[in-house]
């Protein structure tokens, strides 16, 4: 928590005397921060390489490596009870100190990206400078536009996003530099260029997929160089005039940006990146992990499930009826989407932050889908506890993230995981830069067969 106190204190100092607020670019700030981290890791390697921090149990190996502390991840750490902290800052801390868009109140992708990458809270000027840099890099290469336009509208939007992101590797500066021959110590700078290019292009790619699938023939407007990344994304999707939705997208995308390293999408990007695949290929792979219903696709599943519930129970949305529907789902052997978690053991603070967003807006109190999701979250934990299997009976972020999109008019829930995919790039790509800056090796854990495991324990 020392780190948190230091970060919060530095923000209040720079707010008190704006003239000291830094105007260094993201790359310059990273250049300053990286040597200290490299030294910290070097010391850890030379002085403590043999220190034991835990045991490996059979249950870890057969239980999806749950609980195994086996990965280095810089930008965030997940506490099972408190939830995520980004360089020590909780979600409420971030909502207080990270710059928002002009005219907005919510955290934006740029300020979250800056915090994740550097461990520092950016000044307003740095945030705007990064927004402009991303807007200037935001156009898609024409061949990627053609490729995406050629995909059938029936192909799931997440598959389309993964294909588009992989194709962007055509212009990878890391790959080109590697082919020419560069020193290991220079890898991170090329990685950073690729990562920023990819983040910059995600709104145009994701919005193109949306329009192709749901509003074919609608032309995409040009990227506005004066808007933030998600302000542009919202405009490209056709919701630029909807300030509430734009603000929600900003918050949603900032909050979903990172969730330490072990989640399936972030871990996939890290694994693929460890082979020195470029960020486009690494992140494309991550998107296909995100597209599974136990992970990012759960936000689509929640809406599908809640609407099926609404259809069955009709307008009498009592706690008792919701309880009956929950039991019906559980007895049919299906999971309740939006509940449970691999690490968390309390309600997800991202869920709480999105609920607070709803509570603060009177128009959302009237929304039947938002109220149904809220009521479900009041009933489901007790039912899941009684069911007795789930280690965490509380809602995760996916329980509520989709219903607000739906209320504000973004109703195509098969698209929702694409928005998650725009977001998770912030954290997964940050770690790729750090993995190369720290010279982390190829990831290659040891596996065992059941026979080999039995031999070890007998
Ligand atoms: C952004 C995100 O990725 S957040 C997660 C999004 N995913 C979901 O919301 C899907 C629903 N939830 C789940 O399936 C799980 O809770 C997961 C995948 C998130 C975590 O899985 P685990 O760490 O294995 O959970 P846990 O240890 O509690 O599982 C124990 C048992 O409870 C079951 N269980 C867990 N969550 C639920 C649930 N929501 N509904 C019903 N059963 C559940 C598991 O399937 C497992 O059953 P099994 O013993 O028959 O295999
Ligand atoms: O941490 C996890 O395993 C899943 C999750 O909530 C995320 O990736 O955002």
Short mmCIF file of C-alpha atoms and ligand atoms in Angstrom, two decimals:
data_model
loop_
_atom_site.label_atom_id
_atom_site.label_comp_id
_atom_site.label_asym_id
_atom_site.label_seq_id
_atom_site.Cartn_x
_atom_site.Cartn_y
_atom_site.Cartn_z
CA UNK A 1 0.00 0.00 0.00
CA UNK A 2 3.07 2.25 0.20
CA UNK A 3 3.01 2.47 -3.57
CA UNK A 4 -0.65 3.62 -3.47
CA UNK A 5 0.10 6.32 -0.88
CA UNK A 6 3.03 7.54 -2.97
CA UNK A 7 0.94 7.67 -6.16
CA UNK A 8 -1.97 9.48 -4.49
CA UNK A 9 0.39 11.97 -2.83
CA UNK A 10 2.15 12.72 -6.12
CA UNK A 11 -1.24 13.41 -7.75
CA UNK A 12 -2.34 15.85 -5.06
CA UNK A 13 1.06 17.62 -5.32
CA UNK A 14 0.81 18.03 -9.08
CA UNK A 15 -2.84 19.18 -8.80
CA UNK A 16 -1.74 21.82 -6.29
CA UNK A 17 0.89 23.25 -8.64
CA UNK A 18 -0.09 22.50 -12.20
CA UNK A 19 3.10 24.05 -13.60
CA UNK A 20 5.11 21.07 -12.27
CA UNK A 21 2.84 18.55 -14.01
CA UNK A 22 4.99 16.49 -16.39
CA UNK A 23 4.67 16.81 -20.16
CA UNK A 24 7.04 13.92 -20.93
CA UNK A 25 5.72 11.49 -23.54
CA UNK A 26 4.76 7.90 -22.73
CA UNK A 27 7.99 6.60 -24.29
CA UNK A 28 10.13 9.13 -22.39
CA UNK A 29 8.38 8.25 -19.13
CA UNK A 30 8.95 4.55 -19.76
CA UNK A 31 12.60 5.23 -20.56
CA UNK A 32 12.89 6.76 -17.08
CA UNK A 33 11.05 3.97 -15.26
CA UNK A 34 12.49 0.89 -16.96
CA UNK A 35 16.08 0.96 -15.55
CA UNK A 36 14.78 0.93 -11.95
CA UNK A 37 12.57 -2.09 -12.62
CA UNK A 38 15.37 -3.89 -14.47
CA UNK A 39 17.60 -3.37 -11.44
CA UNK A 40 14.86 -4.56 -9.05
CA UNK A 41 14.48 -7.76 -11.08
CA UNK A 42 18.25 -8.27 -11.39
CA UNK A 43 18.57 -8.10 -7.59
CA UNK A 44 15.70 -10.52 -7.13
CA UNK A 45 17.37 -12.97 -9.54
CA UNK A 46 20.84 -12.75 -8.06
CA UNK A 47 19.89 -12.58 -4.37
CA UNK A 48 16.66 -14.56 -4.08
CA UNK A 49 16.38 -16.91 -7.06
CA UNK A 50 16.11 -19.95 -4.76
CA UNK A 51 13.62 -18.45 -2.26
CA UNK A 52 10.51 -20.63 -1.88
CA UNK A 53 7.17 -18.79 -2.11
CA UNK A 54 4.75 -21.73 -2.12
CA UNK A 55 4.18 -25.42 -2.78
CA UNK A 56 2.86 -27.06 -5.91
CA UNK A 57 0.05 -29.42 -5.00
CA UNK A 58 -1.59 -32.07 -7.15
CA UNK A 59 -4.79 -29.98 -6.97
CA UNK A 60 -2.97 -27.09 -8.65
CA UNK A 61 -1.90 -29.28 -11.55
CA UNK A 62 -5.28 -30.91 -12.16
CA UNK A 63 -7.27 -27.80 -11.20
CA UNK A 64 -6.33 -25.43 -13.98
CA UNK A 65 -3.31 -24.13 -12.03
CA UNK A 66 -5.72 -22.25 -9.73
CA UNK A 67 -3.84 -20.61 -6.88
CA UNK A 68 -0.38 -21.28 -8.29
CA UNK A 69 1.85 -18.21 -8.02
CA UNK A 70 3.78 -18.74 -11.20
CA UNK A 71 3.75 -15.61 -13.36
CA UNK A 72 5.34 -12.20 -13.35
CA UNK A 73 2.88 -9.39 -14.20
CA UNK A 74 3.63 -5.77 -13.50
CA UNK A 75 0.57 -3.59 -14.02
CA UNK A 76 -2.01 -5.02 -11.64
CA UNK A 77 -2.47 -7.51 -8.83
CA UNK A 78 -5.77 -9.16 -7.90
CA UNK A 79 -6.63 -9.61 -4.24
CA UNK A 80 -9.28 -12.34 -3.80
CA UNK A 81 -11.28 -10.21 -1.36
CA UNK A 82 -10.63 -6.63 -2.43
CA UNK A 83 -10.39 -7.15 -6.18
CA UNK A 84 -8.07 -5.52 -8.65
CA UNK A 85 -5.50 -2.81 -7.97
CA UNK A 86 -3.63 -1.13 -10.79
CA UNK A 87 -0.12 -0.35 -9.50
CA UNK A 88 -1.66 -0.27 -6.03
CA UNK A 89 -4.62 1.94 -6.97
CA UNK A 90 -8.12 0.55 -6.40
CA UNK A 91 -10.97 1.29 -8.81
CA UNK A 92 -12.36 4.10 -6.58
CA UNK A 93 -8.81 5.57 -6.39
CA UNK A 94 -8.54 5.48 -10.19
CA UNK A 95 -11.93 7.13 -10.60
CA UNK A 96 -10.68 9.94 -8.38
CA UNK A 97 -7.26 10.60 -9.86
CA UNK A 98 -7.10 9.48 -13.50
CA UNK A 99 -7.87 12.22 -16.05
CA UNK A 100 -11.14 11.98 -17.96
CA UNK A 101 -12.12 13.32 -21.39
CA UNK A 102 -12.94 17.03 -21.82
CA UNK A 103 -16.58 17.36 -20.78
CA UNK A 104 -16.60 13.87 -19.25
CA UNK A 105 -16.22 12.45 -15.76
CA UNK A 106 -15.19 8.85 -16.27
CA UNK A 107 -11.69 7.38 -16.55
CA UNK A 108 -10.54 7.10 -20.14
CA UNK A 109 -8.50 4.41 -21.86
CA UNK A 110 -5.49 6.71 -22.29
CA UNK A 111 -5.13 7.57 -18.60
CA UNK A 112 -5.56 3.90 -17.63
CA UNK A 113 -3.02 2.84 -20.27
CA UNK A 114 -0.55 5.40 -18.97
CA UNK A 115 -0.96 4.16 -15.39
CA UNK A 116 -0.65 0.51 -16.45
CA UNK A 117 2.47 1.13 -18.55
CA UNK A 118 4.38 3.49 -16.28
CA UNK A 119 2.95 3.08 -12.77
CA UNK A 120 2.37 6.85 -12.77
CA UNK A 121 -0.76 8.95 -12.93
CA UNK A 122 -0.56 11.02 -16.12
CA UNK A 123 -1.10 14.76 -16.15
CA UNK A 124 -3.98 16.18 -18.14
CA UNK A 125 -1.50 17.34 -20.81
CA UNK A 126 0.07 13.88 -21.10
CA UNK A 127 -3.37 12.29 -21.44
CA UNK A 128 -4.37 14.66 -24.25
CA UNK A 129 -1.02 14.16 -25.98
CA UNK A 130 -1.56 10.39 -25.93
CA UNK A 131 -5.13 10.77 -27.22
CA UNK A 132 -3.84 12.80 -30.16
CA UNK A 133 -1.04 10.31 -30.90
CA UNK A 134 -3.55 7.43 -30.95
CA UNK A 135 -6.04 9.36 -33.10
CA UNK A 136 -3.29 10.13 -35.61
CA UNK A 137 -2.41 6.44 -35.86
CA UNK A 138 -6.00 5.22 -35.94
CA UNK A 139 -6.70 4.55 -39.63
CA UNK A 140 -6.71 0.93 -40.84
CA UNK A 141 -4.54 -0.15 -43.77
CA UNK A 142 -6.83 -0.52 -46.83
CA UNK A 143 -6.06 -4.25 -47.21
CA UNK A 144 -7.35 -4.91 -43.67
CA UNK A 145 -10.53 -2.97 -44.45
CA UNK A 146 -11.01 -5.15 -47.55
CA UNK A 147 -10.27 -8.32 -45.60
CA UNK A 148 -12.80 -7.49 -42.87
CA UNK A 149 -15.39 -6.41 -45.45
CA UNK A 150 -15.03 -9.78 -47.16
CA UNK A 151 -15.98 -11.78 -44.04
CA UNK A 152 -19.54 -13.14 -43.83
CA UNK A 153 -21.82 -11.16 -41.50
CA UNK A 154 -22.72 -14.50 -39.92
CA UNK A 155 -19.15 -14.98 -38.65
CA UNK A 156 -19.04 -14.15 -34.93
CA UNK A 157 -17.73 -10.59 -34.36
CA UNK A 158 -14.99 -11.94 -32.05
CA UNK A 159 -13.68 -14.21 -34.80
CA UNK A 160 -13.65 -11.22 -37.13
CA UNK A 161 -11.77 -9.12 -34.57
CA UNK A 162 -9.13 -11.83 -34.09
CA UNK A 163 -8.65 -12.14 -37.85
CA UNK A 164 -8.35 -8.36 -38.28
CA UNK A 165 -5.85 -7.98 -35.44
CA UNK A 166 -3.69 -10.84 -36.74
CA UNK A 167 -3.65 -9.27 -40.23
CA UNK A 168 -2.37 -5.98 -38.82
CA UNK A 169 0.92 -7.76 -38.18
CA UNK A 170 1.66 -7.03 -41.84
CA UNK A 171 3.05 -3.69 -40.57
CA UNK A 172 4.76 -4.90 -37.40
CA UNK A 173 7.82 -2.77 -36.74
CA UNK A 174 9.07 -5.29 -34.18
CA UNK A 175 8.97 -8.11 -36.71
CA UNK A 176 10.72 -5.98 -39.36
CA UNK A 177 13.42 -4.86 -36.91
CA UNK A 178 13.94 -8.43 -35.64
CA UNK A 179 14.47 -9.64 -39.19
CA UNK A 180 17.08 -6.92 -39.72
CA UNK A 181 18.76 -7.81 -36.43
CA UNK A 182 18.36 -5.77 -33.26
CA UNK A 183 19.78 -6.02 -29.76
CA UNK A 184 17.64 -7.58 -27.06
CA UNK A 185 17.85 -4.35 -25.07
CA UNK A 186 16.06 -2.54 -27.93
CA UNK A 187 13.12 -4.97 -28.27
CA UNK A 188 10.81 -3.04 -25.99
CA UNK A 189 10.91 0.18 -28.02
CA UNK A 190 9.70 -1.59 -31.17
CA UNK A 191 7.14 -3.48 -29.10
CA UNK A 192 5.85 -0.19 -27.71
CA UNK A 193 5.45 1.23 -31.23
CA UNK A 194 3.49 -1.85 -32.33
CA UNK A 195 1.37 -1.85 -29.17
CA UNK A 196 0.39 1.81 -29.57
CA UNK A 197 -0.36 1.29 -33.26
CA UNK A 198 -2.56 -1.68 -32.41
CA UNK A 199 -4.45 0.11 -29.62
CA UNK A 200 -4.93 3.10 -31.93
CA UNK A 201 -6.42 0.95 -34.69
CA UNK A 202 -8.77 -1.14 -32.54
CA UNK A 203 -11.69 1.36 -32.61
CA UNK A 204 -11.70 1.56 -36.42
CA UNK A 205 -11.44 -2.22 -36.71
CA UNK A 206 -14.05 -3.00 -34.07
CA UNK A 207 -16.48 -0.37 -35.38
CA UNK A 208 -16.06 -1.59 -38.96
CA UNK A 209 -17.03 -5.09 -37.81
CA UNK A 210 -20.10 -3.69 -36.00
CA UNK A 211 -21.34 -1.79 -39.03
CA UNK A 212 -20.60 -4.64 -41.46
CA UNK A 213 -22.56 -7.10 -39.33
CA UNK A 214 -25.45 -4.98 -38.05
CA UNK A 215 -25.76 -1.98 -40.38
CA UNK A 216 -24.26 -3.04 -43.72
CA UNK A 217 -23.59 -0.20 -46.12
CA UNK A 218 -23.28 2.48 -43.41
CA UNK A 219 -20.09 4.45 -44.05
CA UNK A 220 -17.62 4.95 -41.19
CA UNK A 221 -16.91 8.58 -40.32
CA UNK A 222 -13.28 9.78 -40.26
CA UNK A 223 -11.35 9.64 -36.99
CA UNK A 224 -11.55 12.95 -35.11
CA UNK A 225 -8.00 13.97 -34.09
CA UNK A 226 -9.37 16.00 -31.17
CA UNK A 227 -11.24 13.14 -29.53
CA UNK A 228 -10.06 10.49 -27.08
CA UNK A 229 -9.79 6.86 -28.21
CA UNK A 230 -13.18 5.78 -26.89
CA UNK A 231 -14.89 9.03 -27.85
CA UNK A 232 -13.84 8.11 -31.37
CA UNK A 233 -14.91 4.48 -30.96
CA UNK A 234 -18.38 5.58 -29.84
CA UNK A 235 -18.63 7.97 -32.81
CA UNK A 236 -17.51 5.31 -35.28
CA UNK A 237 -20.14 2.94 -33.87
CA UNK A 238 -22.75 5.64 -34.51
CA UNK A 239 -23.30 6.64 -30.85
CA UNK A 240 -21.22 9.83 -30.81
CA UNK A 241 -24.24 11.95 -29.81
CA UNK A 242 -25.08 9.67 -26.91
CA UNK A 243 -22.96 11.19 -24.13
CA UNK A 244 -24.15 8.67 -21.52
CA UNK A 245 -23.21 5.69 -23.65
CA UNK A 246 -19.86 7.24 -24.55
CA UNK A 247 -19.09 7.83 -20.87
CA UNK A 248 -20.16 4.28 -20.04
CA UNK A 249 -17.90 2.90 -22.77
CA UNK A 250 -14.99 4.95 -21.40
CA UNK A 251 -15.50 3.57 -17.90
CA UNK A 252 -16.18 0.00 -19.07
CA UNK A 253 -13.09 -0.07 -21.27
CA UNK A 254 -10.81 1.46 -18.61
CA UNK A 255 -12.05 -0.96 -15.92
CA UNK A 256 -11.71 -4.10 -18.03
CA UNK A 257 -8.21 -3.07 -19.15
CA UNK A 258 -6.24 -5.36 -16.88
CA UNK A 259 -6.95 -8.12 -14.36
CA UNK A 260 -3.46 -9.32 -13.45
CA UNK A 261 -1.77 -11.92 -15.62
CA UNK A 262 -3.40 -15.29 -15.01
CA UNK A 263 -6.75 -14.68 -16.70
CA UNK A 264 -7.06 -16.62 -19.93
CA UNK A 265 -6.76 -13.72 -22.40
CA UNK A 266 -3.87 -11.91 -20.71
CA UNK A 267 -2.06 -15.17 -20.10
CA UNK A 268 -2.45 -16.16 -23.75
CA UNK A 269 -0.97 -12.86 -24.97
CA UNK A 270 1.93 -13.34 -22.56
CA UNK A 271 2.59 -16.93 -23.62
CA UNK A 272 2.47 -16.19 -27.34
CA UNK A 273 4.53 -13.01 -26.87
CA UNK A 274 7.19 -14.98 -25.02
CA UNK A 275 8.07 -16.70 -28.33
CA UNK A 276 8.80 -13.18 -29.68
CA UNK A 277 5.68 -13.22 -31.81
CA UNK A 278 4.75 -9.61 -32.45
CA UNK A 279 1.97 -7.88 -30.46
CA UNK A 280 -0.60 -8.33 -33.25
CA UNK A 281 -0.25 -12.11 -33.31
CA UNK A 282 -0.01 -12.30 -29.53
CA UNK A 283 -3.12 -10.23 -29.01
CA UNK A 284 -5.05 -12.00 -31.74
CA UNK A 285 -4.47 -15.25 -29.85
CA UNK A 286 -5.60 -13.56 -26.62
CA UNK A 287 -8.86 -12.53 -28.28
CA UNK A 288 -9.69 -16.14 -29.05
CA UNK A 289 -9.27 -16.96 -25.37
CA UNK A 290 -11.49 -14.02 -24.49
CA UNK A 291 -14.13 -15.41 -26.87
CA UNK A 292 -14.89 -18.40 -24.60
CA UNK A 293 -18.11 -18.39 -22.51
CA UNK A 294 -16.29 -19.00 -19.22
CA UNK A 295 -14.26 -15.81 -19.84
CA UNK A 296 -15.14 -12.73 -21.91
CA UNK A 297 -18.09 -14.19 -23.80
CA UNK A 298 -19.93 -14.39 -20.48
CA UNK A 299 -21.18 -10.80 -20.98
CA UNK A 300 -23.06 -11.92 -24.11
CA UNK A 301 -24.28 -15.01 -22.29
CA UNK A 302 -25.60 -12.96 -19.36
CA UNK A 303 -27.90 -10.96 -21.61
CA UNK A 304 -29.07 -14.06 -23.46
CA UNK A 305 -29.81 -15.77 -20.15
CA UNK A 306 -31.48 -12.74 -18.53
CA UNK A 307 -33.78 -12.28 -21.54
CA UNK A 308 -34.71 -15.98 -21.48
CA UNK A 309 -35.52 -15.47 -17.78
CA UNK A 310 -37.60 -12.38 -18.55
CA UNK A 311 -39.53 -14.24 -21.22
CA UNK A 312 -40.30 -17.08 -18.85
CA UNK A 313 -41.28 -15.10 -15.77
CA UNK A 314 -42.98 -12.21 -17.54
CA UNK A 315 -43.64 -8.88 -15.90
CA UNK A 316 -43.92 -10.22 -12.34
CA UNK A 317 -40.23 -9.98 -11.58
CA UNK A 318 -40.27 -11.12 -7.96
CA UNK A 319 -37.27 -12.46 -6.07
CA UNK A 320 -39.12 -15.76 -5.75
CA UNK A 321 -39.53 -16.14 -9.54
CA UNK A 322 -35.88 -15.26 -10.15
CA UNK A 323 -34.87 -17.86 -7.56
CA UNK A 324 -36.93 -20.51 -9.36
CA UNK A 325 -35.27 -19.65 -12.66
CA UNK A 326 -31.80 -19.81 -11.10
CA UNK A 327 -32.52 -23.29 -9.77
CA UNK A 328 -33.84 -24.36 -13.16
CA UNK A 329 -30.55 -23.25 -14.77
CA UNK A 330 -28.45 -25.00 -12.13
CA UNK A 331 -30.49 -28.21 -12.22
CA UNK A 332 -30.11 -28.38 -15.99
CA UNK A 333 -26.34 -28.57 -15.41
CA UNK A 334 -25.54 -25.13 -16.81
CA UNK A 335 -23.48 -22.40 -15.17
CA UNK A 336 -25.12 -19.14 -14.15
CA UNK A 337 -23.31 -16.65 -16.40
CA UNK A 338 -21.84 -13.60 -14.67
CA UNK A 339 -21.32 -15.37 -11.33
CA UNK A 340 -18.25 -17.02 -9.84
CA UNK A 341 -14.59 -16.34 -10.44
CA UNK A 342 -11.26 -18.14 -10.63
CA UNK A 343 -9.66 -15.87 -8.01
CA UNK A 344 -12.18 -13.38 -6.54
CA UNK A 345 -14.07 -14.40 -3.42
CA UNK A 346 -16.24 -11.31 -3.01
CA UNK A 347 -18.42 -9.22 -5.35
CA UNK A 348 -16.22 -7.89 -8.14
CA UNK A 349 -15.40 -4.18 -7.57
CA UNK A 350 -15.83 -3.67 -11.32
CA UNK A 351 -19.42 -4.92 -10.90
CA UNK A 352 -19.84 -2.46 -8.03
CA UNK A 353 -18.42 0.45 -10.07
CA UNK A 354 -20.79 -0.26 -12.97
CA UNK A 355 -23.73 -0.55 -10.57
CA UNK A 356 -22.75 2.84 -9.13
CA UNK A 357 -22.79 4.24 -12.65
CA UNK A 358 -26.40 2.97 -12.96
CA UNK A 359 -27.45 4.21 -9.52
CA UNK A 360 -26.24 7.72 -10.39
CA UNK A 361 -28.46 7.95 -13.49
CA UNK A 362 -32.21 8.20 -12.88
CA UNK A 363 -33.09 7.10 -16.43
CA UNK A 364 -31.45 3.73 -15.73
CA UNK A 365 -33.73 3.15 -12.73
CA UNK A 366 -36.59 2.79 -15.20
CA UNK A 367 -34.85 0.19 -17.39
CA UNK A 368 -36.44 -3.24 -17.04
CA UNK A 369 -33.27 -5.12 -18.07
CA UNK A 370 -31.06 -3.15 -15.68
CA UNK A 371 -33.50 -3.72 -12.84
CA UNK A 372 -33.72 -7.44 -13.67
CA UNK A 373 -29.92 -7.75 -13.58
CA UNK A 374 -29.84 -5.89 -10.25
CA UNK A 375 -32.58 -8.03 -8.71
CA UNK A 376 -30.84 -11.19 -9.94
CA UNK A 377 -27.67 -10.09 -8.15
CA UNK A 378 -29.69 -9.76 -4.93
CA UNK A 379 -30.94 -13.36 -5.17
CA UNK A 380 -28.23 -15.37 -6.93
CA UNK A 381 -25.52 -15.45 -4.22
CA UNK A 382 -27.81 -17.22 -1.72
CA UNK A 383 -28.94 -19.71 -4.37
CA UNK A 384 -25.38 -20.44 -5.46
CA UNK A 385 -24.32 -20.86 -1.83
CA UNK A 386 -27.14 -23.33 -1.27
CA UNK A 387 -26.19 -25.14 -4.50
CA UNK A 388 -22.83 -25.52 -2.81
CA UNK A 389 -20.37 -25.91 -5.67
CA UNK A 390 -19.27 -22.42 -6.64
CA UNK A 391 -16.37 -21.11 -4.56
CA UNK A 392 -17.46 -17.54 -5.26
CA UNK A 393 -21.27 -17.10 -5.39
CA UNK A 394 -21.04 -13.37 -6.12
CA UNK A 395 -21.45 -11.45 -9.38
CA UNK A 396 -18.43 -10.77 -11.56
CA UNK A 397 -18.14 -7.82 -13.91
CA UNK A 398 -19.92 -9.63 -16.75
CA UNK A 399 -23.13 -9.87 -14.71
CA UNK A 400 -23.84 -6.23 -15.32
CA UNK A 401 -21.63 -4.87 -18.08
CA UNK A 402 -23.98 -5.65 -20.98
CA UNK A 403 -27.33 -4.41 -19.66
CA UNK A 404 -26.26 -0.75 -19.71
CA UNK A 405 -25.08 -1.06 -23.31
CA UNK A 406 -28.44 -2.60 -24.13
CA UNK A 407 -30.38 0.15 -22.42
CA UNK A 408 -28.46 2.88 -24.24
CA UNK A 409 -29.20 1.33 -27.62
CA UNK A 410 -26.23 -0.94 -28.32
CA UNK A 411 -28.48 -3.96 -28.36
CA UNK A 412 -26.53 -6.53 -30.37
CA UNK A 413 -25.12 -8.59 -27.53
CA UNK A 414 -23.10 -10.92 -29.74
CA UNK A 415 -20.93 -7.85 -30.18
CA UNK A 416 -20.28 -7.17 -26.49
CA UNK A 417 -17.12 -9.24 -26.15
CA UNK A 418 -15.56 -7.17 -28.96
CA UNK A 419 -15.81 -4.15 -26.64
CA UNK A 420 -14.08 -6.22 -23.96
CA UNK A 421 -11.47 -7.05 -26.60
CA UNK A 422 -10.83 -3.37 -27.29
CA UNK A 423 -10.30 -2.94 -23.56
CA UNK A 424 -8.12 -5.92 -22.61
CA UNK A 425 -5.50 -4.73 -25.11
CA UNK A 426 -4.52 -2.05 -22.57
CA UNK A 427 -3.20 -4.52 -20.01
CA UNK A 428 -2.12 -7.42 -22.21
CA UNK A 429 -0.07 -5.15 -24.49
CA UNK A 430 1.43 -3.28 -21.53
CA UNK A 431 2.82 -6.55 -20.25
CA UNK A 432 4.28 -7.39 -23.67
CA UNK A 433 6.29 -4.15 -23.53
CA UNK A 434 7.45 -4.93 -20.00
CA UNK A 435 8.22 -8.56 -20.77
CA UNK A 436 10.65 -7.42 -23.48
CA UNK A 437 12.04 -4.56 -21.35
CA UNK A 438 12.76 -7.04 -18.54
CA UNK A 439 14.12 -9.67 -20.92
CA UNK A 440 11.65 -12.31 -19.73
CA UNK A 441 12.26 -15.74 -21.29
CA UNK A 442 10.18 -18.13 -23.37
CA UNK A 443 7.33 -19.44 -21.19
CA UNK A 444 7.55 -23.19 -20.94
CA UNK A 445 6.19 -24.89 -17.80
CA UNK A 446 6.83 -28.58 -17.14
CA UNK A 447 3.85 -30.85 -17.73
CA UNK A 448 3.26 -34.33 -16.36
CA UNK A 449 1.13 -37.28 -17.40
CA UNK A 450 -1.22 -38.90 -14.85
CA UNK A 451 1.23 -41.83 -14.59
CA UNK A 452 4.16 -39.46 -14.02
CA UNK A 453 2.17 -37.58 -11.38
CA UNK A 454 1.31 -40.83 -9.58
CA UNK A 455 4.98 -41.80 -9.56
CA UNK A 456 5.87 -38.48 -7.91
CA UNK A 457 3.45 -38.95 -5.04
CA UNK A 458 3.97 -42.63 -4.28
C1 LIG B 1 -14.15 -11.37 -17.10
C2 LIG B 1 -14.31 -12.80 -16.70
O1 LIG B 1 -13.75 -13.67 -17.31
S1 LIG B 1 -15.13 -13.10 -15.26
C3 LIG B 1 -15.75 -14.76 -15.44
C4 LIG B 1 -16.83 -14.83 -16.50
N1 LIG B 1 -17.44 -16.21 -16.59
C5 LIG B 1 -18.66 -16.47 -16.09
O2 LIG B 1 -19.35 -15.63 -15.53
C6 LIG B 1 -19.17 -17.89 -16.34
C7 LIG B 1 -19.80 -18.47 -15.05
N2 LIG B 1 -18.79 -18.77 -14.05
C8 LIG B 1 -18.00 -19.89 -14.12
O3 LIG B 1 -18.18 -20.77 -14.97
C9 LIG B 1 -16.89 -20.05 -13.10
O4 LIG B 1 -17.24 -19.40 -11.90
C10 LIG B 1 -15.52 -19.54 -13.60
C11 LIG B 1 -15.14 -20.20 -14.92
C12 LIG B 1 -15.55 -18.03 -13.80
C13 LIG B 1 -14.45 -19.86 -12.55
O5 LIG B 1 -14.31 -21.26 -12.53
P1 LIG B 1 -13.64 -22.02 -11.29
O6 LIG B 1 -12.48 -21.26 -10.76
O7 LIG B 1 -13.41 -23.41 -11.71
O8 LIG B 1 -14.82 -21.92 -10.21
P2 LIG B 1 -15.06 -22.81 -8.91
O9 LIG B 1 -13.79 -23.33 -8.34
O10 LIG B 1 -15.94 -22.03 -8.03
O11 LIG B 1 -15.86 -24.06 -9.53
C14 LIG B 1 -16.30 -25.11 -8.68
C15 LIG B 1 -17.57 -25.72 -9.28
O12 LIG B 1 -18.60 -24.73 -9.25
C16 LIG B 1 -19.13 -24.55 -10.54
N3 LIG B 1 -19.46 -23.16 -10.77
C17 LIG B 1 -18.62 -22.11 -10.72
N4 LIG B 1 -19.28 -20.98 -11.06
C18 LIG B 1 -20.55 -21.35 -11.33
C19 LIG B 1 -21.68 -20.66 -11.78
N5 LIG B 1 -21.66 -19.36 -12.03
N6 LIG B 1 -22.82 -21.35 -11.96
C20 LIG B 1 -22.87 -22.67 -11.72
N7 LIG B 1 -21.81 -23.39 -11.33
C21 LIG B 1 -20.66 -22.73 -11.13
C22 LIG B 1 -18.00 -24.95 -11.48
O13 LIG B 1 -18.49 -25.24 -12.78
C23 LIG B 1 -17.42 -26.13 -10.75
O14 LIG B 1 -18.25 -27.24 -10.98
P3 LIG B 1 -17.63 -28.74 -11.16
O15 LIG B 1 -17.00 -29.05 -9.84
O16 LIG B 1 -18.82 -29.57 -11.50
O17 LIG B 1 -16.61 -28.64 -12.26
O1 LIG B 2 -9.39 -12.74 -13.78
C1 LIG B 2 -10.00 -13.60 -14.45
O2 LIG B 2 -9.68 -14.82 -14.45
C2 LIG B 2 -11.20 -13.25 -15.24
C3 LIG B 2 -11.53 -11.81 -15.20
O3 LIG B 2 -12.25 -11.33 -14.36
C4 LIG B 2 -10.88 -10.95 -16.20
O4 LIG B 2 -10.03 -11.44 -16.96
O5 LIG B 2 -11.19 -9.75 -16.26
#
